Coordinates of C-alpha atoms in Angstrom, one line a residue:
X15 CA 0.0 0.0 0.0
X16 CA 2.8 2.4 0.8
X17 CA 4.3 2.0 -2.7
X18 CA 1.0 2.6 -4.3
X19 CA 0.3 5.8 -2.4
X20 CA 3.8 7.2 -3.0
X21 CA 3.5 6.7 -6.8
X22 CA 0.0 8.2 -6.8
X23 CA 1.4 11.2 -5.0
X24 CA 4.1 11.6 -7.7
X25 CA 1.5 11.4 -10.5
X26 CA -0.7 13.9 -8.8
X27 CA 2.1 16.4 -8.2
X28 CA 3.4 16.1 -11.8
X29 CA -0.1 16.6 -13.2
X30 CA -0.6 19.6 -11.0
X31 CA 2.6 21.0 -12.4
X32 CA 1.3 20.8 -16.0
X33 CA 3.1 17.7 -17.1
X34 CA 1.4 16.0 -20.1
X35 CA -0.8 12.9 -19.4
X36 CA 1.4 9.9 -20.1
X37 CA -0.5 6.9 -21.6
X38 CA 1.0 3.4 -22.0
X39 CA -0.8 1.3 -24.5
X40 CA -0.1 -2.4 -23.9
X41 CA -0.4 -4.3 -27.1
X42 CA -0.7 -8.0 -27.9
X43 CA 1.4 -7.6 -31.0
X44 CA 3.2 -4.7 -32.5
X45 CA 2.1 -1.7 -34.5
X46 CA 1.6 -3.5 -37.8
X47 CA -1.3 -2.7 -40.1
X48 CA -4.5 -4.2 -38.6
X49 CA -7.8 -2.9 -37.4
X50 CA -6.9 -2.0 -33.8
X51 CA -3.4 -0.8 -34.7
X52 CA -4.6 1.4 -37.5
X53 CA -7.2 2.9 -35.2
X54 CA -4.6 3.6 -32.6
X55 CA -2.5 5.4 -35.2
X56 CA -5.5 7.5 -36.1
X57 CA -5.9 8.4 -32.4
X58 CA -2.2 9.2 -32.1
X59 CA -2.5 11.5 -35.2
X60 CA -5.6 13.3 -33.8
X61 CA -4.9 13.6 -30.1
X62 CA -3.7 16.8 -28.5
X63 CA 0.0 15.8 -28.2
X64 CA 0.8 18.8 -26.0
X65 CA -1.6 17.5 -23.4
X66 CA -1.3 13.7 -24.0
X67 CA 1.7 11.5 -24.7
X68 CA 0.9 8.1 -26.0
X69 CA 3.5 5.3 -25.8
X70 CA 3.3 1.6 -26.8
X71 CA 4.6 -1.5 -25.1
X72 CA 4.7 -4.0 -28.0
X73 CA 4.2 -7.7 -27.8
X74 CA 7.3 -8.2 -29.9
X75 CA 10.9 -7.0 -30.3
X76 CA 10.6 -6.9 -34.1
X77 CA 10.1 -3.7 -36.0
X78 CA 6.6 -3.1 -37.2
X79 CA 4.9 -1.1 -40.0
X80 CA 3.7 1.9 -38.0
X81 CA 6.8 2.3 -35.7
X82 CA 8.5 5.0 -37.6
X83 CA 5.4 7.2 -38.0
X84 CA 4.5 6.7 -34.3
X85 CA 8.0 7.8 -33.2
X86 CA 7.7 10.8 -35.5
X87 CA 4.6 11.8 -33.6
X88 CA 6.3 11.6 -30.3
X89 CA 5.5 8.1 -29.2
X90 CA 8.0 5.7 -27.8
X91 CA 7.8 2.1 -29.0
X92 CA 9.0 -0.1 -26.2
X93 CA 10.0 -3.6 -27.4
X94 CA 8.3 -6.3 -25.3
X95 CA 7.6 -10.0 -25.2
X96 CA 4.6 -12.0 -26.2
X97 CA 1.8 -12.5 -23.6
X98 CA 2.1 -16.2 -24.5
X99 CA 5.1 -16.2 -22.1
X100 CA 3.2 -14.8 -19.2
X101 CA 6.0 -14.7 -16.6
X102 CA 8.4 -12.9 -18.9
X103 CA 5.5 -10.6 -20.0
X104 CA 4.7 -9.6 -16.5
X105 CA 8.4 -9.0 -15.6
X106 CA 8.7 -6.7 -18.7
X107 CA 5.5 -4.8 -17.9
X108 CA 6.4 -4.3 -14.3
X109 CA 9.9 -3.0 -15.3
X110 CA 8.4 -0.6 -17.8
X111 CA 5.9 0.7 -15.2
X112 CA 8.6 1.2 -12.6
X113 CA 11.6 2.4 -14.6
X114 CA 9.9 4.5 -17.3
X115 CA 7.1 6.1 -15.3
X116 CA 5.3 7.7 -13.8
X117 CA 2.3 6.7 -15.9
X118 CA -1.1 8.3 -15.6
X119 CA -2.9 5.7 -17.8
X120 CA -2.4 2.1 -18.7
X121 CA -4.7 1.1 -21.7
X122 CA -4.7 -2.7 -22.1
X123 CA -5.7 -4.2 -25.5
X124 CA -5.0 -8.0 -25.6
X125 CA -8.1 -9.6 -24.3
X126 CA -6.4 -12.8 -23.0
X127 CA -4.3 -11.0 -20.5
X128 CA -6.1 -7.6 -19.9
X129 CA -6.9 -8.6 -16.4
X130 CA -3.3 -9.5 -15.7
X131 CA -2.0 -6.2 -17.2
X132 CA -4.4 -4.1 -15.1
X133 CA -3.6 -6.0 -11.9
X134 CA 0.1 -5.2 -12.4
X135 CA -0.8 -1.6 -13.2
X136 CA -2.9 -1.3 -10.0
X137 CA -0.1 -2.8 -8.0
X138 CA 2.3 -0.2 -9.5
X139 CA 0.1 2.7 -8.6
X140 CA -1.3 3.7 -12.1
X141 CA -4.4 5.7 -11.4
X142 CA -6.4 5.2 -14.7
X143 CA -6.5 1.5 -15.8
X144 CA -8.5 0.8 -19.0
X145 CA -9.6 -2.6 -20.2
X146 CA -10.5 -2.4 -23.9
X147 CA -12.5 -5.2 -25.6
X148 CA -11.9 -5.2 -29.3
X149 CA -13.6 -8.5 -30.3
X150 CA -16.5 -10.8 -29.5
X151 CA -14.7 -14.0 -28.5
X152 CA -17.5 -15.9 -26.9
X153 CA -17.8 -18.6 -29.5
X154 CA -14.0 -19.2 -29.2
X155 CA -14.3 -19.3 -25.4
X156 CA -17.2 -21.7 -25.4
X157 CA -15.2 -24.1 -27.5
X158 CA -12.1 -23.9 -25.2
X159 CA -10.9 -26.7 -22.9
X160 CA -11.3 -26.7 -19.2
X161 CA -7.9 -25.2 -18.4
X162 CA -8.4 -22.3 -20.8
X163 CA -11.9 -21.6 -19.6
X164 CA -10.5 -21.4 -16.1
X165 CA -7.9 -18.9 -17.3
X166 CA -10.5 -16.8 -19.1
X167 CA -12.7 -16.7 -15.9
X168 CA -9.7 -15.6 -13.9
X169 CA -8.9 -12.9 -16.4
X170 CA -12.5 -11.6 -16.3
X171 CA -12.4 -11.4 -12.5
X172 CA -9.1 -9.5 -12.6
X173 CA -10.6 -7.0 -15.0
X174 CA -13.6 -6.5 -12.7
X175 CA -11.2 -6.0 -9.7
X176 CA -8.6 -3.7 -11.3
X177 CA -10.1 -1.7 -14.2
X178 CA -11.2 1.8 -13.5
X179 CA -12.7 2.1 -17.1
X180 CA -13.8 -0.6 -19.6
X181 CA -14.3 0.2 -23.3
X182 CA -15.8 -1.9 -26.0
X183 CA -16.3 -1.4 -29.7
X184 CA -19.7 -3.0 -29.6
X185 CA -22.3 -4.5 -27.2
X186 CA -21.1 -8.0 -28.3
X187 CA -17.5 -7.1 -27.5
X188 CA -18.6 -5.7 -24.1
X189 CA -20.5 -8.8 -23.2
X190 CA -17.5 -10.9 -24.2
X191 CA -15.1 -9.3 -21.7
X192 CA -17.4 -7.7 -19.1
X193 CA -20.2 -10.2 -18.9
X194 CA -23.9 -10.2 -19.7
X195 CA -24.8 -7.5 -17.2
X196 CA -22.1 -5.1 -18.3
X197 CA -24.6 -2.2 -18.6
X198 CA -25.2 -2.4 -14.8
X199 CA -21.6 -1.3 -14.1
X200 CA -20.9 2.4 -14.8
X201 CA -17.3 1.7 -15.5
X202 CA -18.1 -0.1 -18.8
X203 CA -19.1 1.9 -21.9
X204 CA -19.1 1.6 -25.7
X205 CA -16.6 3.6 -27.7
X206 CA -16.9 3.7 -31.5
X207 CA -13.4 3.3 -33.0
X208 CA -13.8 6.2 -35.4
X209 CA -12.4 6.2 -38.9
X210 CA -10.9 9.0 -41.0
X211 CA -13.3 9.7 -44.0
X212 CA -10.9 12.1 -45.7
X213 CA -9.0 9.5 -47.8
X214 CA -12.3 8.3 -49.2
X215 CA -13.1 11.8 -50.6
X216 CA -9.8 11.9 -52.6
X217 CA -10.2 11.8 -56.4
X218 CA -9.0 8.4 -57.8
X219 CA -8.1 7.5 -61.4
X220 CA -10.2 4.3 -61.5
X221 CA -8.7 3.1 -64.8
X222 CA -5.2 3.6 -63.5
X223 CA -5.8 1.7 -60.3
X224 CA -7.4 -1.2 -62.1
X225 CA -4.6 -1.3 -64.7
X226 CA -2.0 -1.6 -61.9
X227 CA -3.9 -4.7 -60.7
X228 CA -4.5 -6.2 -64.1
X229 CA -8.3 -5.6 -63.9
X230 CA -10.2 -4.6 -67.0
X231 CA -12.3 -1.3 -66.7
X232 CA -15.6 -3.1 -67.1
X233 CA -15.0 -6.1 -64.8
X234 CA -17.1 -6.3 -61.6
X235 CA -14.8 -6.6 -58.6
X236 CA -15.7 -8.1 -55.2
X237 CA -13.3 -7.0 -52.6
X238 CA -12.3 -8.2 -49.2
X239 CA -9.9 -6.5 -46.7
X240 CA -8.6 -8.5 -43.8
X241 CA -5.3 -10.0 -42.7
X242 CA -5.1 -13.8 -43.1
X243 CA -6.3 -15.3 -39.8
X244 CA -9.1 -17.9 -39.3
X245 CA -11.5 -15.2 -38.0
X246 CA -11.8 -13.6 -41.5
X247 CA -13.0 -16.9 -43.1
X248 CA -11.1 -16.5 -46.4
X249 CA -11.8 -20.1 -47.3
X250 CA -15.5 -19.3 -47.5
X251 CA -14.8 -16.3 -49.7
X252 CA -13.4 -18.8 -52.2
X253 CA -16.5 -21.0 -51.9
X254 CA -18.7 -17.9 -52.5
X255 CA -16.6 -17.0 -55.5
X256 CA -16.8 -20.5 -57.0
X257 CA -20.6 -20.4 -56.8
X258 CA -20.9 -16.9 -58.2
X259 CA -18.4 -17.5 -61.1
X260 CA -20.4 -20.5 -62.2
X261 CA -23.2 -18.1 -63.1
X262 CA -21.1 -15.0 -64.0
X263 CA -17.6 -15.9 -65.2
X264 CA -16.4 -12.2 -65.6
X265 CA -16.3 -11.5 -61.8
X266 CA -13.0 -10.8 -60.1
X267 CA -12.1 -11.2 -56.4
X268 CA -9.6 -8.8 -54.8
X269 CA -8.2 -9.9 -51.4
X270 CA -6.1 -7.4 -49.5
X271 CA -4.2 -8.4 -46.4
X272 CA -1.0 -9.8 -45.0
X273 CA -0.1 -13.1 -43.4
X274 CA -0.1 -12.5 -39.7
X275 CA 1.8 -15.7 -38.7
X276 CA 4.8 -14.9 -40.8
X277 CA 4.7 -18.3 -42.6
X278 CA 2.1 -17.6 -45.3
X279 CA 0.5 -20.9 -44.6
X280 CA -3.1 -19.7 -44.4
X281 CA -2.8 -17.6 -47.5
X282 CA -1.3 -20.6 -49.4
X283 CA -4.2 -22.8 -48.3
X284 CA -6.7 -20.2 -49.6
X285 CA -4.8 -20.1 -52.9
X286 CA -4.8 -23.9 -53.1
X287 CA -8.5 -23.9 -52.4
X288 CA -9.1 -21.5 -55.3
X289 CA -7.0 -23.7 -57.6
X290 CA -8.9 -26.8 -56.6
X291 CA -12.2 -25.0 -57.3
X292 CA -10.8 -23.8 -60.7
X293 CA -11.2 -20.1 -59.9
X294 CA -7.6 -19.1 -59.0
X295 CA -7.2 -17.0 -62.1
X296 CA -10.1 -14.8 -61.0
X297 CA -8.4 -14.0 -57.7
X298 CA -5.9 -11.2 -56.9
X299 CA -3.9 -11.4 -53.7
X300 CA -2.4 -8.0 -53.0
X301 CA -0.7 -8.7 -49.7
X302 CA -0.4 -5.8 -47.2
X303 CA -1.2 -2.4 -48.7
X304 CA -1.0 1.2 -47.4
X305 CA -3.7 2.5 -49.8
X306 CA -6.8 0.6 -48.9
X307 CA -9.2 3.6 -49.4
X308 CA -7.7 4.0 -52.9
X309 CA -8.3 0.3 -53.7
X310 CA -11.8 0.4 -52.3
X311 CA -12.8 3.5 -54.3
X312 CA -10.7 2.7 -57.4
X313 CA -10.9 -1.0 -57.9
X314 CA -13.9 -2.5 -56.0
X315 CA -17.5 -2.6 -56.9
X316 CA -18.7 -4.6 -53.9
X317 CA -17.4 -5.9 -50.6
X318 CA -17.8 -9.2 -48.9
X319 CA -17.1 -9.9 -45.2
X320 CA -18.1 -13.4 -44.0
X321 CA -16.2 -13.2 -40.7
X322 CA -16.7 -15.9 -38.1
X323 CA -16.7 -13.1 -35.4
X324 CA -15.9 -9.4 -35.1
X325 CA -15.7 -6.9 -32.3
X326 CA -17.0 -4.2 -34.6
X327 CA -15.8 -4.6 -38.2
X328 CA -14.3 -1.1 -38.8
X329 CA -13.3 -2.3 -42.3
X330 CA -17.1 -2.6 -43.0
X331 CA -17.5 1.1 -42.1
X332 CA -14.7 2.0 -44.4
X333 CA -16.3 0.0 -47.2
X334 CA -19.5 1.9 -46.7
X335 CA -17.5 5.2 -46.8
X336 CA -16.3 4.0 -50.2
X337 CA -19.9 3.5 -51.3
X338 CA -19.5 -0.2 -51.7
X339 CA -22.5 -2.6 -51.5
X340 CA -21.5 -5.0 -48.7
X341 CA -22.5 -8.6 -48.1
X342 CA -21.7 -9.5 -44.5
X343 CA -22.2 -12.3 -42.1
X344 CA -24.9 -11.9 -39.5
X345 CA -22.4 -12.1 -36.6
X346 CA -20.8 -8.8 -37.5
X347 CA -22.2 -6.3 -34.9
X348 CA -24.9 -4.0 -36.0
X349 CA -22.9 -1.0 -34.6
X350 CA -21.0 -1.2 -37.9
X351 CA -24.2 -0.5 -40.0
X352 CA -23.9 3.1 -41.1
X353 CA -25.5 3.2 -44.6
X354 CA -28.4 0.8 -44.6
X355 CA -28.9 0.9 -48.3
X356 CA -25.5 -0.7 -48.8
X357 CA -25.8 -3.6 -46.4
X358 CA -26.9 -7.1 -47.2
X359 CA -26.6 -9.5 -44.2
X360 CA -26.6 -13.2 -44.7
X361 CA -26.6 -15.9 -42.1
X362 CA -23.2 -17.4 -41.7
X363 CA -24.7 -20.9 -41.8
X364 CA -26.3 -20.3 -45.3
X365 CA -24.5 -22.1 -48.2
X366 CA -22.1 -20.3 -50.5
X367 CA -24.7 -20.4 -53.3
X368 CA -27.0 -18.1 -51.3
X369 CA -24.2 -15.6 -50.7
X370 CA -23.4 -15.7 -54.4
X371 CA -27.0 -15.0 -55.3
X372 CA -26.9 -11.9 -53.1
X373 CA -23.6 -10.7 -54.7
X374 CA -25.1 -11.3 -58.2
X375 CA -28.1 -9.2 -57.2
X376 CA -25.8 -6.4 -56.2
X377 CA -24.0 -6.5 -59.5
X378 CA -27.3 -6.0 -61.3
X379 CA -28.6 -3.3 -59.0
X380 CA -28.2 0.4 -58.4
X381 CA -26.0 1.2 -55.4
X382 CA -26.2 4.2 -53.1
X383 CA -24.1 7.0 -54.5
X384 CA -20.6 7.4 -53.1
X385 CA -21.2 11.0 -52.3
X386 CA -24.3 10.1 -50.2
X387 CA -22.6 7.2 -48.5
X388 CA -19.6 9.2 -47.5
X389 CA -21.8 12.0 -46.1
X390 CA -23.7 9.4 -44.0
X391 CA -20.4 8.1 -42.6
X392 CA -19.2 11.6 -41.8
X393 CA -22.4 12.3 -39.8
X394 CA -22.3 9.0 -37.9
X395 CA -20.7 8.2 -34.6
X396 CA -17.9 6.5 -36.6
X397 CA -15.9 9.7 -36.5
X398 CA -12.3 9.8 -35.4
X399 CA -12.7 13.3 -34.0
X400 CA -15.5 12.2 -31.7
X401 CA -13.6 9.1 -30.7
X402 CA -10.4 11.1 -29.8
X403 CA -12.5 13.6 -27.8
X404 CA -14.0 10.8 -25.7
X405 CA -10.5 9.3 -25.1
X406 CA -9.1 12.7 -24.1
X407 CA -11.8 13.0 -21.5
X408 CA -11.1 9.5 -20.2
X409 CA -7.4 9.9 -20.1
X410 CA -7.6 13.3 -18.4
X411 CA -10.1 12.2 -15.7

């Protein structure tokens, strides 16, 4: 208790003297391009960096895609260890809190060890401790073995005991980490990620973008953006494509995303599935890209997202900002629905032929104009400015 009061006194004195609020984001991985990491970079770009200093404890010691930009914006990237090595992870976290502090806020992102992170932060006297649920993992948890379920239950109890604030990108994500009665606890709240609509308003030479990718100007292109991990259900995209191409052979499928495991095994398996189905030549795999808005507005005509689960699905909001008709699984949270005229939800359990039928109906229909779609996104809660303002209020509390 003495240690905790002493550090609290240091933080209070520094804050009273006008020191910027110091925020430590604890990541499960590093700052590579992914939904959560891209959102964190948007926050870093938009936050008042005179009042708030954001730093990152990575779950890796390898360089990552956003590291250089983050450092240029005043953030420190602290190499760390994977939470899959919990003892080494805790030692590293405790050393960072003690030796690089004082910290005003610890903002924990990896669901599996959020409770552990916040317990250590509480023990080290950090006054604001944020648990952030980015995904709905209930189906995954339900399928877990006994030992893992016990660990999950322990983690949830630690979150309840040590978090001062809990954030979630959707009601489903909140239930996943905070429990069915999360609305009864005033600490837990929803926070829309917020996306930057500006890149979707930029003029794009559609013919030039398509020429880069080897796509003819008149081909109808179905896009998907998501790193290669089981959650994104890429194999089912291939099955949908095979069913759709049997009826309309001129379709193209554009898959944007990197291999998260570093081996490329999942992407290879998706390619092989396309080859076995005889549709590989109708697929384009771009790998990681820095120009997703340009690809959405310049190359794609529709968007498909058959995810097995999502916390929110911010990429779906981006697809709507691009004016793309979207075919999405019924498990994607409704909080991502911004432009109803663009959305077509299909039960995940329905066969690929039904998904293909919806896609073919989109190809024959009249979409919402991109101007109107972007305007709707700008006016929605999915605004990075609104998101940053909420975070500044939380960090400064």
